[in-house]
């Protein structure tokens, strides 16, 4: 393998970024056309420019389809970037943003909200968010007691996540009526995504998203270990904690509304690493875009009018769409793969 | 020749000619009529032969009908015949032999419990699942300890079941099929029942009647179901269907498509399920509801965790829903507690479920005002 210069890498990044942006833009437009009924491009353009006559069609496109597609886009962005950060932080290619037990924590939080009497439906995201963050705090506390280090952290996450899943199972089997609600929530879905969901999640997650992107250069240095970072004047522990908190808050903000959507955070960064190498400055933004594309396409299939069944969990589609593409890249370019 | 002779000859000739002409005319006419008559006769003949053909085929049909009747009578006889030992086939396709009427029965599901009580078997029931809560007699028998609770539906406590030493355990195949082997291994007689259509429910009732020697009760219940379906169908003759959205959960919006028990009830009660283009149970979205514009929304939930106005508010808060018929007319109905059990359980209360659904969908036809929130008080509103 000939050593590629930084200029070549930067050039490749710009090309990929341009291609993915274009893909995202056209995908957004096509996705708004797709739903229970197909709308023609003219109708969609008409709605965007306020010339569409039917108020029902305007309500459907502006009230449901646009926020749904944008929420899928934003969630994909968050999961893709967070997955890349988490894999670097833990130096583990199998890590995804949920490795801290965040998913089971959020699910447990939602389950508690379902079971406790007098909690309105709109409070469920708050409980899910709190559950995810509490779980993270617990994992960080335990791994710190165990002397820090990525491995201790992963093991603590595994342990706490398993306990949360156990509690979740207890609630599901013992809570009669609420168990339906918990199971539906666990499926993960954009079926009721609204503008207010989107604004709330974006308001919470965006600052942390920007922070992670800004720190992508420092993240490259963390890979080489604490000593190396110290020589370059980076307080690696503080950075490590800050990044972990950022990604967990960003992911929790999305998960609280749409449930646990797996796989995007794992595979989107790997796809981009196979294409542009392991430099986080390039990998992270592109992973975000790739995550958004995978998630939008998955959701399009789930709500396509060609689908004779009811909506499937979007999480089942992300794997079906992402894995074949990932395997293709792995076979084609797996030789120069590196975290 | 004398003129007299001439006159006689001429007169004779005239008479002969006249007779000839008349007879010729008569012959011609008669001949003509004869051919008509002959034609009619042959037509009659062919009619008779075709009629005899029809009679023949009628005869055949009658024989066929008699055979079919004997066959039906035989089927009915086997359906209700309670001679032991008997071998029956359950929903899992297992052949089960019973040597006498069961005396200690455990029911694993509310629908099964309700069928057993409707068949006057309350004295034979020794255990039920924790969801079983109807009829009221069950609750008092549970209070006296005559009937034990043996766990939830999907969390059946197999040891508790075995400890009751039942001679028959009846479970729901869909939700409890996984317990068949465990229970059988403990030496228990297990029957699994499905519950996916009204016909299956009727078969279940007849089967439980047969194995418990309660066939006359079973036939009466099934007869009531059939006559209810017929009378509701007759009342709604020529009435336009009401477009219905049925929800079992609000976020995400969990609903029923075609091919379900609930869909069947909606159709009999004069409704069109707006989600019938999808099959089974599943999650829908507000956009689809907005497009399909239901006249009535029915939300059924075993335990309602909010007020009615909060339920209504979740719909009005949705973009564009001010144009949905059900919202405009305030036709959003919430069924909870026994009202929800009524439409969710595939048991003998199917009669009430159909009636209640028909009253909700067509209050003007049945001359009743249905409150938008229904609980245990549903019997007051059934016509």
XYZ file of C-alpha atoms in Angstrom:
722
model
C 0.000 0.000 0.000
C 1.477 3.293 -1.053
C 1.385 5.914 1.705
C -1.297 8.419 0.808
C -0.437 11.975 1.607
C -2.683 14.123 3.783
C -3.552 16.202 0.746
C -4.802 13.154 -1.134
C -6.819 12.136 1.913
C -8.331 15.589 2.208
C -9.206 15.555 -1.482
C -10.878 12.150 -1.100
C -12.813 13.439 1.931
C -14.125 16.419 0.012
C -15.273 14.173 -2.837
C -17.035 11.747 -0.480
C -18.592 14.586 1.499
C -19.946 16.146 -1.703
C -21.329 12.835 -2.960
C -22.966 11.959 0.382
C -24.454 15.469 0.751
C -25.985 15.243 -2.700
C -27.284 11.739 -1.927
C -28.806 12.992 1.350
C -30.490 15.941 -0.340
C -32.100 13.859 -3.086
C -32.971 11.138 -0.584
C -34.748 13.701 1.581
C -36.847 14.822 -1.360
C -37.680 11.254 -2.471
C -38.484 10.192 1.101
C -41.055 12.954 1.458
C -42.823 11.504 -1.600
C -42.987 8.039 -0.003
C -45.657 7.048 2.523
C -49.117 5.522 2.781
C -49.677 7.108 -0.634
C -47.142 8.291 -3.199
C -47.056 12.015 -3.838
C -45.690 13.276 -7.137
C -42.597 15.527 -7.150
C -44.871 18.356 -8.358
C -47.092 17.952 -5.267
C -44.080 18.009 -2.942
C -42.628 21.093 -4.636
C -46.114 22.661 -4.477
C -46.287 22.071 -0.728
C -42.766 23.460 -0.170
C -43.635 26.648 -2.076
C -47.076 26.973 -0.503
C -49.008 26.543 -3.760
C -50.638 23.195 -2.916
C -54.410 23.537 -2.620
C -55.271 20.537 -0.450
C -54.841 21.219 3.251
C -54.811 17.472 3.984
C -51.844 16.904 1.680
C -50.062 19.926 3.174
C -50.723 18.589 6.695
C -49.403 15.159 5.748
C -46.215 16.425 4.116
C -45.375 19.309 6.463
C -46.888 17.803 9.622
C -45.708 14.216 9.363
C -43.383 13.351 6.506
C -40.882 16.209 6.701
C -40.379 15.962 10.497
C -40.205 12.173 10.273
C -37.560 12.163 7.548
C -35.620 14.945 9.304
C -35.773 13.058 12.603
C -34.452 9.913 10.916
C -31.743 12.043 9.305
C -30.761 13.646 12.592
C -30.826 10.362 14.523
C -28.672 8.712 11.842
C -26.247 11.624 12.081
C -26.022 11.321 15.876
C -25.687 7.532 15.854
C -23.061 7.528 13.084
C -20.838 10.158 14.726
C -21.338 8.755 18.244
C -20.519 5.248 17.056
C -17.269 6.455 15.536
C -16.342 8.310 18.737
C -17.229 5.333 20.949
C -15.173 2.902 18.871
C -12.161 5.195 19.164
C -12.669 5.915 22.884
C -12.877 2.226 23.763
C -10.347 1.198 21.085
C -12.847 -1.522 20.259
C -14.192 -2.024 16.726
C -17.231 -3.864 18.133
C -18.365 -0.913 20.237
C -21.561 0.971 19.435
C -23.029 4.037 21.206
C -25.096 1.778 23.446
C -22.132 -0.087 24.967
C -22.512 1.768 28.279
C -25.851 0.089 28.881
C -27.500 3.233 27.531
C -30.058 1.293 25.480
C -31.243 -0.920 28.317
C -31.118 2.089 30.652
C -33.363 4.129 28.367
C -35.706 1.158 27.904
C -35.831 0.651 31.676
C -36.616 4.349 32.151
C -39.439 4.136 29.609
C -40.727 0.945 31.218
C -40.835 2.597 34.656
C -42.823 5.480 33.133
C -45.277 3.013 31.584
C -45.776 1.137 34.863
C -45.989 4.040 37.322
C -49.540 5.348 37.570
C -50.347 8.897 36.563
C -47.453 9.447 34.177
C -48.668 10.988 30.905
C -47.487 9.689 27.525
C -45.427 12.797 26.796
C -43.290 12.193 29.903
C -41.974 8.885 28.592
C -39.065 10.462 26.622
C -37.962 12.263 29.796
C -37.814 8.986 31.709
C -36.021 7.241 28.833
C -33.453 10.042 28.634
C -32.897 10.004 32.393
C -32.603 6.196 32.379
C -29.890 6.272 29.726
C -27.867 8.993 31.457
C -28.203 7.384 34.925
C -26.924 4.124 33.504
C -23.914 5.938 32.039
C -23.127 7.599 35.394
C -23.261 4.234 37.098
C -20.938 2.668 34.522
C -18.469 5.549 34.813
C -18.499 5.323 38.607
C -17.845 1.569 38.550
C -15.115 1.733 35.897
C -13.422 4.527 37.833
C -13.458 2.415 41.006
C -11.979 -0.381 38.909
C -9.124 1.873 37.825
C -10.461 3.249 34.532
C -9.214 2.016 31.158
C -11.337 1.081 28.168
C -11.581 -2.599 29.073
C -12.880 -1.945 32.606
C -15.305 0.510 31.098
C -16.674 -1.985 28.575
C -17.014 -4.676 31.251
C -18.793 -2.292 33.632
C -21.160 -1.313 30.799
C -21.850 -4.960 30.070
C -22.578 -5.719 33.729
C -24.843 -2.724 34.339
C -26.614 -3.176 31.003
C -27.370 -6.795 31.833
C -28.837 -5.832 35.209
C -30.995 -3.173 33.541
C -32.214 -5.729 30.969
C -33.063 -8.112 33.798
C -35.147 -5.435 35.547
C -36.777 -4.651 32.212
C -37.769 -8.300 31.747
C -39.187 -8.383 35.275
C -41.312 -5.308 34.563
C -42.486 -6.627 31.184
C -43.559 -9.997 32.589
C -45.150 -8.668 35.773
C -46.838 -5.493 34.497
C -49.969 -6.695 32.795
C -51.257 -3.995 30.485
C -48.135 -1.850 30.291
C -46.084 -4.693 28.836
C -47.655 -4.043 25.419
C -46.600 -0.408 25.572
C -43.050 -1.242 26.633
C -42.664 -3.786 23.853
C -43.955 -1.350 21.220
C -41.547 1.257 22.529
C -38.655 -1.202 22.401
C -39.332 -1.885 18.715
C -38.034 1.590 17.905
C -39.989 3.616 15.377
C -40.336 7.023 13.763
C -44.066 6.462 13.276
C -45.095 9.307 15.585
C -42.115 11.659 15.159
C -43.226 15.279 15.273
C -41.644 18.714 14.913
C -41.537 19.143 18.686
C -39.698 15.805 19.045
C -37.231 16.944 16.399
C -36.635 20.396 17.940
C -36.227 18.974 21.451
C -33.767 16.281 20.369
C -31.853 18.698 18.119
C -31.716 21.381 20.830
C -30.160 18.937 23.302
C -27.926 16.979 20.943
C -26.538 19.571 18.507
C -24.030 21.291 20.857
C -22.560 17.924 21.839
C -22.484 16.831 18.209
C -20.473 19.932 17.279
C -18.179 19.386 20.267
C -17.418 15.824 19.130
C -16.626 16.989 15.595
C -14.347 19.735 16.922
C -12.459 17.233 19.062
C -11.960 14.727 16.235
C -8.274 15.688 15.864
C -7.616 15.066 19.566
C -9.487 11.799 19.247
C -6.868 10.648 16.720
C -4.212 11.124 19.386
C -6.176 9.232 22.058
C -5.827 6.114 19.925
C -2.112 6.026 20.679
C -2.634 5.965 24.426
C -2.432 8.293 27.387
C 1.342 8.855 27.375
C 1.402 9.910 23.783
C -1.490 12.319 24.382
C 0.221 13.821 27.406
C 3.337 14.543 25.347
C 1.159 16.509 22.957
C -0.366 18.476 25.838
C -3.776 16.824 25.924
C -5.433 15.887 29.187
C -6.573 12.579 27.875
C -8.709 11.566 30.830
C -10.711 14.759 30.875
C -11.180 14.625 27.111
C -12.212 10.976 27.339
C -14.895 11.758 29.917
C -16.114 14.834 28.049
C -16.492 12.935 24.789
C -18.217 10.017 26.472
C -20.716 12.335 28.150
C -21.308 14.219 24.906
C -22.055 11.183 22.822
C -24.249 9.636 25.498
C -26.336 12.779 25.934
C -26.724 13.198 22.165
C -27.722 9.563 21.646
C -30.085 9.564 24.653
C -31.855 12.643 23.300
C -32.718 10.762 20.094
C -33.363 7.346 21.652
C -35.806 8.932 24.104
C -38.142 9.719 21.195
C -37.632 6.965 18.644
C -36.568 3.997 20.790
C -33.424 1.930 20.445
C -32.250 1.702 16.842
C -29.332 -0.655 16.562
C -26.576 -1.235 14.073
C -26.190 2.254 12.531
C -23.682 3.319 15.188
C -21.692 0.145 14.673
C -21.542 -0.080 10.913
C -21.621 3.505 9.586
C -18.146 4.397 10.977
C -16.690 1.129 9.675
C -18.047 1.760 6.193
C -16.418 5.189 6.116
C -13.130 3.895 7.573
C -12.983 1.349 4.773
C -13.457 4.190 2.291
C -11.335 7.046 3.698
C -9.004 5.491 6.287
C -9.009 5.952 10.027
C -8.478 9.722 10.457
C -11.353 10.791 12.719
C -11.439 14.284 11.233
C -12.677 12.657 8.025
C -14.368 9.565 9.437
C -16.707 11.266 11.928
C -18.603 13.703 9.669
C -18.838 11.127 6.879
C -20.061 8.445 9.359
C -22.798 10.845 10.396
C -23.894 11.287 6.788
C -23.689 7.542 6.105
C -25.721 6.854 9.264
C -28.366 9.345 8.128
C -28.559 7.762 4.655
C -28.860 4.219 6.041
C -31.550 5.244 8.522
C -33.615 7.272 6.014
C -33.558 4.410 3.483
C -34.514 1.916 6.217
C -37.441 4.071 7.319
C -38.542 4.558 3.683
C -38.804 0.792 3.255
C -40.699 0.432 6.529
C -43.390 2.932 5.482
C -43.477 2.221 1.758
C -46.971 1.763 0.279
C -45.662 -1.422 -1.372
C -45.407 -2.976 2.077
C -48.606 -5.042 2.650
C -47.926 -5.387 6.375
C -48.003 -2.822 9.120
C -44.862 -0.834 9.906
C -41.950 -3.031 10.917
C -39.388 -1.928 13.502
C -36.985 0.342 11.656
C -34.099 -1.355 13.490
C -34.734 -4.582 11.605
C -34.295 -2.743 8.299
C -31.048 -0.972 9.228
C -29.318 -4.342 9.503
C -30.843 -5.661 6.269
C -29.707 -2.559 4.366
C -26.369 -1.966 6.054
C -24.877 -5.436 6.340
C -24.701 -6.393 2.649
C -23.052 -3.052 1.838
C -20.658 -3.477 4.752
C -19.703 -7.030 3.759
C -19.070 -5.911 0.190
C -16.711 -3.185 1.395
C -15.040 -5.553 3.850
C -14.216 -8.063 1.107
C -13.200 -5.359 -1.343
C -11.064 -3.177 0.926
C -10.703 -5.066 4.198
C -6.902 -5.304 3.812
C -6.280 -1.679 4.714
C -8.814 -1.607 7.539
C -7.648 -0.072 10.783
C -9.429 1.495 13.741
C -135.099 -35.258 -71.403
C -137.727 -33.667 -69.355
C -137.053 -30.384 -67.711
C -137.866 -32.010 -64.386
C -135.160 -34.617 -64.792
C -132.721 -31.883 -65.880
C -133.625 -29.831 -62.856
C -133.081 -32.789 -60.548
C -129.710 -33.565 -62.149
C -128.598 -29.932 -61.950
C -129.813 -29.671 -58.388
C -127.999 -32.905 -57.497
C -124.800 -31.684 -59.147
C -125.096 -28.388 -57.289
C -125.723 -30.218 -54.022
C -122.806 -32.597 -54.644
C -120.573 -29.667 -55.611
C -121.683 -27.775 -52.555
C -121.107 -30.786 -50.296
C -117.732 -31.336 -51.967
C -116.778 -27.703 -51.499
C -117.950 -27.682 -47.914
C -116.267 -30.970 -47.103
C -113.116 -29.822 -48.893
C -113.187 -26.631 -46.869
C -113.938 -28.608 -43.715
C -111.200 -31.115 -44.428
C -108.729 -28.318 -45.106
C -109.622 -26.553 -41.869
C -109.569 -29.709 -39.783
C -106.304 -30.742 -41.341
C -104.862 -27.341 -40.539
C -106.086 -27.528 -36.964
C -104.813 -31.047 -36.702
C -101.289 -30.014 -37.673
C -101.468 -27.219 -35.098
C -102.676 -29.667 -32.500
C -99.973 -32.115 -33.518
C -97.379 -29.369 -33.172
C -98.744 -28.465 -29.773
C -98.737 -32.089 -28.807
C -95.094 -32.517 -29.752
C -94.238 -29.294 -27.865
C -96.124 -30.667 -24.868
C -94.234 -33.868 -25.241
C -90.865 -32.171 -25.172
C -91.984 -30.067 -22.191
C -92.996 -33.190 -20.380
C -89.675 -34.856 -21.117
C -87.766 -31.772 -19.957
C -89.943 -31.657 -16.849
C -89.259 -35.253 -16.121
C -85.557 -34.406 -16.512
C -86.015 -31.602 -14.012
C -87.892 -33.895 -11.699
C -85.056 -36.350 -12.008
C -82.463 -33.743 -11.154
C -84.676 -32.467 -8.321
C -84.861 -35.986 -7.085
C -81.089 -36.238 -7.225
C -80.751 -32.925 -5.378
C -83.152 -34.148 -2.752
C -81.187 -37.331 -2.292
C -78.022 -35.248 -2.102
C -79.654 -32.950 0.439
C -80.796 -35.890 2.486
C -77.265 -37.265 2.384
C -75.839 -33.861 3.324
C -78.371 -33.616 6.128
C -77.390 -37.015 7.436
C -73.773 -35.943 7.135
C -74.460 -32.676 8.992
C -76.446 -34.541 11.607
C -73.504 -36.912 11.971
C -71.091 -33.975 12.321
C -73.363 -32.307 14.864
C -73.712 -35.621 16.639
C -69.922 -36.022 16.848
C -69.638 -32.364 17.901
C -72.008 -32.768 20.814
C -71.789 -36.454 21.587
C -70.432 -36.904 25.104
C -69.736 -40.621 25.331
C -66.540 -41.614 27.040
C -63.893 -42.542 26.229
C -63.679 -39.915 23.511
C -60.784 -38.782 21.380
C -60.643 -35.186 20.213
C -58.090 -33.115 18.285
C -56.949 -29.761 19.708
C -55.549 -26.617 18.029
C -52.018 -28.008 18.209
C -53.195 -31.010 16.155
C -52.740 -33.391 19.077
C -55.151 -36.294 19.604
C -56.376 -36.335 23.205
C -58.382 -39.141 24.772
C -60.653 -38.476 27.741
C -62.042 -41.353 29.800
C -64.633 -39.410 31.801
C -65.986 -35.908 32.235
C -63.219 -33.773 33.824
C -63.802 -32.888 37.461
C -60.810 -30.646 38.187
C -60.135 -28.148 35.409
C -57.415 -25.481 35.201
C -57.963 -22.632 32.715
C -54.894 -20.808 31.397
C -56.616 -17.868 29.698
C -59.527 -15.472 30.395
C -61.392 -16.512 27.216
C -61.254 -20.169 28.307
C -62.420 -19.300 31.827
C -65.386 -17.366 30.446
C -66.412 -20.306 28.229
C -66.176 -22.739 31.173
C -68.348 -20.525 33.384
C -70.879 -20.000 30.586
C -71.134 -23.814 30.367
C -72.033 -23.978 34.090
C -68.717 -25.572 34.994
C -67.826 -23.233 37.857
C -67.769 -26.164 40.312
C -65.258 -28.060 38.151
C -62.807 -25.151 37.745
C -60.024 -25.330 40.352
C -57.464 -22.927 38.868
C -57.376 -19.889 36.559
C -54.748 -17.408 35.297
C -54.438 -14.019 36.999
C -56.071 -12.131 34.102
C -59.329 -14.070 34.401
C -61.771 -11.690 36.118
C -65.191 -12.562 34.693
C -67.918 -13.495 35.566
C -68.304 -12.006 39.094
C -68.981 -15.523 40.419
C -65.334 -16.327 39.647
C -64.115 -13.565 41.959
C -66.139 -14.879 44.908
C -64.923 -18.434 44.269
C -61.364 -17.067 44.237
C -62.039 -15.281 47.528
C -63.221 -18.492 49.210
C -60.170 -20.339 47.913
C -62.232 -22.752 45.825
C -60.361 -21.481 42.749
C -56.613 -20.833 42.843
C -54.663 -18.396 40.654
C -51.922 -20.215 38.756
C -49.868 -17.337 37.322
C -50.179 -14.989 34.363
C -51.049 -15.990 30.822
C -47.524 -16.056 29.380
C -46.030 -16.691 32.817
C -48.115 -19.707 33.780
C -46.795 -21.312 36.980
C -46.530 -24.929 35.861
C -45.764 -26.216 39.366
C -48.836 -24.519 40.796
C -50.933 -26.057 38.026
C -49.552 -29.517 38.778
C -50.068 -29.050 42.532
C -53.807 -28.627 41.945
C -53.840 -32.164 40.450
C -56.212 -31.208 37.612
C -57.570 -33.865 35.266
C -57.730 -31.287 32.468
C -55.686 -28.153 31.675
C -57.069 -25.881 28.924
C -54.694 -23.245 27.520
C -54.521 -20.720 24.693
C -52.428 -22.097 21.826
C -51.206 -18.706 20.610
C -49.990 -17.370 23.949
C -49.300 -20.589 25.874
C -48.286 -23.167 23.266
C -44.860 -23.322 24.886
C -46.390 -24.931 27.997
C -47.923 -27.937 26.179
C -44.846 -30.157 26.498
C -43.999 -29.145 30.062
C -47.529 -29.786 31.267
C -47.831 -33.055 29.315
C -44.506 -34.251 30.730
C -45.999 -33.807 34.197
C -48.661 -36.338 33.195
C -51.407 -33.729 32.793
C -54.068 -33.810 30.088
C -53.680 -30.595 28.102
C -55.972 -29.084 25.474
C -54.811 -26.041 23.497
C -57.381 -23.751 21.830
C -56.967 -21.085 19.155
C -58.983 -17.876 19.154
C -58.579 -16.180 15.792
C -62.139 -16.043 14.443
C -65.775 -16.238 15.525
C -66.091 -19.673 13.913
C -63.132 -20.924 15.953
C -64.700 -19.537 19.129
C -67.931 -21.383 18.346
C -65.957 -24.577 17.740
C -64.169 -24.055 21.067
C -67.484 -23.681 22.876
C -68.877 -26.856 21.265
C -65.652 -28.753 22.003
C -65.596 -27.752 25.667
C -69.314 -28.609 25.847
C -68.672 -32.038 24.377
C -65.747 -33.012 26.591
C -67.510 -31.747 29.726
C -70.899 -33.268 28.934
C -72.435 -29.790 28.547
C -73.390 -29.955 24.886
C -76.929 -28.588 25.297
C -75.527 -25.468 26.983
C -72.867 -25.182 24.269
C -75.414 -25.480 21.460
C -77.559 -22.799 23.136
C -74.595 -20.377 23.364
C -73.527 -20.978 19.764
C -77.160 -20.595 18.690
C -77.306 -17.228 20.457
C -74.108 -16.088 18.730
C -75.498 -17.094 15.336
C -78.898 -15.475 15.899
C -77.213 -12.281 17.149
C -75.070 -12.136 14.016
C -78.178 -12.676 11.877
C -80.373 -10.119 13.648
C -77.615 -7.471 13.637
C -76.982 -8.136 9.951
C -80.732 -7.846 9.269
C -81.038 -4.571 11.239
C -78.180 -3.091 9.249
C -79.536 -4.161 5.843
C -79.038 -1.250 3.435
C -77.279 0.883 6.058
C -73.965 2.418 5.015
C -70.905 1.048 6.799
C -69.188 3.293 9.348
C -65.444 3.698 8.773
C -63.637 2.625 11.944
C -60.133 2.952 13.350
C -59.487 0.517 16.202
C -56.474 1.293 18.412
C -55.020 -0.759 21.246
C -52.151 1.612 22.022
C -51.669 5.312 21.279
C -47.913 5.794 20.964
C -46.985 4.034 18.799
C -50.436 3.590 17.313
C -51.060 -0.146 17.539
C -54.043 -1.308 15.506
C -55.690 -4.273 13.821
C -55.831 -5.034 10.122
C -57.849 -7.740 8.405
C -57.892 -11.403 9.375
C -58.334 -10.818 13.100
C -61.155 -11.599 15.492
C -61.687 -7.903 16.201
C -61.863 -7.067 12.476
C -64.594 -9.681 12.093
C -66.626 -8.116 14.924
C -66.271 -4.670 13.333
C -67.529 -5.970 9.976
C -70.539 -7.760 11.456
C -71.413 -4.631 13.465
C -71.722 -2.574 10.280
C -68.228 -1.147 10.174
C -65.361 -0.999 7.709
C -61.961 -1.258 9.340
C -59.918 1.490 7.645
C -56.755 -0.582 8.163
C -58.207 -3.719 6.530
C -55.775 -3.395 3.607
C -53.052 -4.585 6.008
C -53.233 -7.962 7.710
C -52.837 -8.932 11.344
C -51.852 -6.556 14.150
C -49.342 -3.759 13.806
C -48.188 -0.180 14.128
C -49.694 2.565 11.958
C -48.985 6.312 11.829
C -50.998 9.562 11.999
C -50.505 10.255 8.282
C -52.303 7.059 7.301
C -55.186 7.819 9.672
C -55.481 11.332 8.231
C -55.630 9.927 4.685
C -58.188 7.249 5.505
C -60.335 9.641 7.587
C -62.242 7.358 10.018
C -65.800 8.226 11.121
C -65.253 6.544 14.477
C -62.124 5.903 16.547
C -62.265 3.141 19.174
C -59.425 2.906 21.683
C -59.590 -0.180 23.870
C -57.240 -0.616 26.791
C -57.501 -2.938 29.779
C -56.386 -0.228 32.213
C -56.787 3.413 31.238
C -53.883 5.439 32.637
C -55.285 8.848 31.671
C -58.535 10.764 31.515
C -60.849 10.724 28.522
C -60.025 14.319 27.654
C -56.318 13.454 27.636
C -57.005 10.650 25.158
C -59.067 12.995 22.990
C -56.360 15.624 23.361
C -53.680 13.331 21.919
C -55.705 13.217 18.701
C -56.598 16.898 18.485
C -52.932 17.783 19.061
C -52.009 15.978 15.837
C -51.450 18.103 12.725
C -54.464 18.118 10.406
C -56.689 16.004 12.652
C -59.221 18.839 12.886
C -60.349 17.528 9.470
C -60.869 13.925 10.618
C -64.578 12.996 10.823
C -64.265 11.191 14.163
C -62.646 14.274 15.736
C -65.112 16.735 14.156
C -68.092 14.729 15.466
C -66.494 13.757 18.782
C -66.843 10.069 17.909
C -63.757 8.886 19.791
C -64.763 6.023 22.093
C -62.595 4.679 24.896
C -63.333 1.138 26.094
C -61.669 0.127 29.335
C -61.914 -2.576 32.023
C -64.720 -5.044 31.160
C -65.625 -3.131 27.984
C -62.097 -3.678 26.699
C -62.125 -7.316 27.830
C -65.375 -7.708 25.954
C -63.876 -6.882 22.555
C -60.452 -8.410 23.193
C -61.450 -11.820 24.557
C -62.598 -14.526 22.171
C -65.198 -16.016 24.520
C -68.970 -16.379 24.915
C -69.402 -12.618 25.483
C -68.826 -12.256 21.735
C -72.607 -11.699 21.607
C -72.313 -8.571 23.745
C -69.178 -7.482 21.902
C -70.992 -7.526 18.545
C -74.020 -5.739 20.006
C -71.919 -3.067 21.728
C -69.855 -2.495 18.581
C -73.050 -2.204 16.493
C -74.503 0.331 18.971
C -71.290 2.401 18.842
C -71.152 2.352 15.044
C -74.903 2.855 14.435
C -76.489 4.505 17.515
C -79.357 5.891 15.384
C -80.365 2.435 14.105
C -80.344 0.881 17.580
C -81.803 4.009 19.186
C -79.198 4.364 21.918
C -76.782 7.055 23.111
C -73.398 5.563 23.932
C -71.092 7.479 26.316
C -67.607 8.087 24.913
C -65.986 6.376 27.923
C -67.212 2.867 28.670
C -66.095 0.631 31.511
C -67.868 -2.098 33.439
C -71.169 -0.340 32.672
C -71.411 -1.595 29.080
C -74.502 -3.827 29.695
C -76.581 -0.629 30.168
C -75.919 0.424 26.587
C -76.488 -2.804 24.713
C -79.617 -3.058 22.574
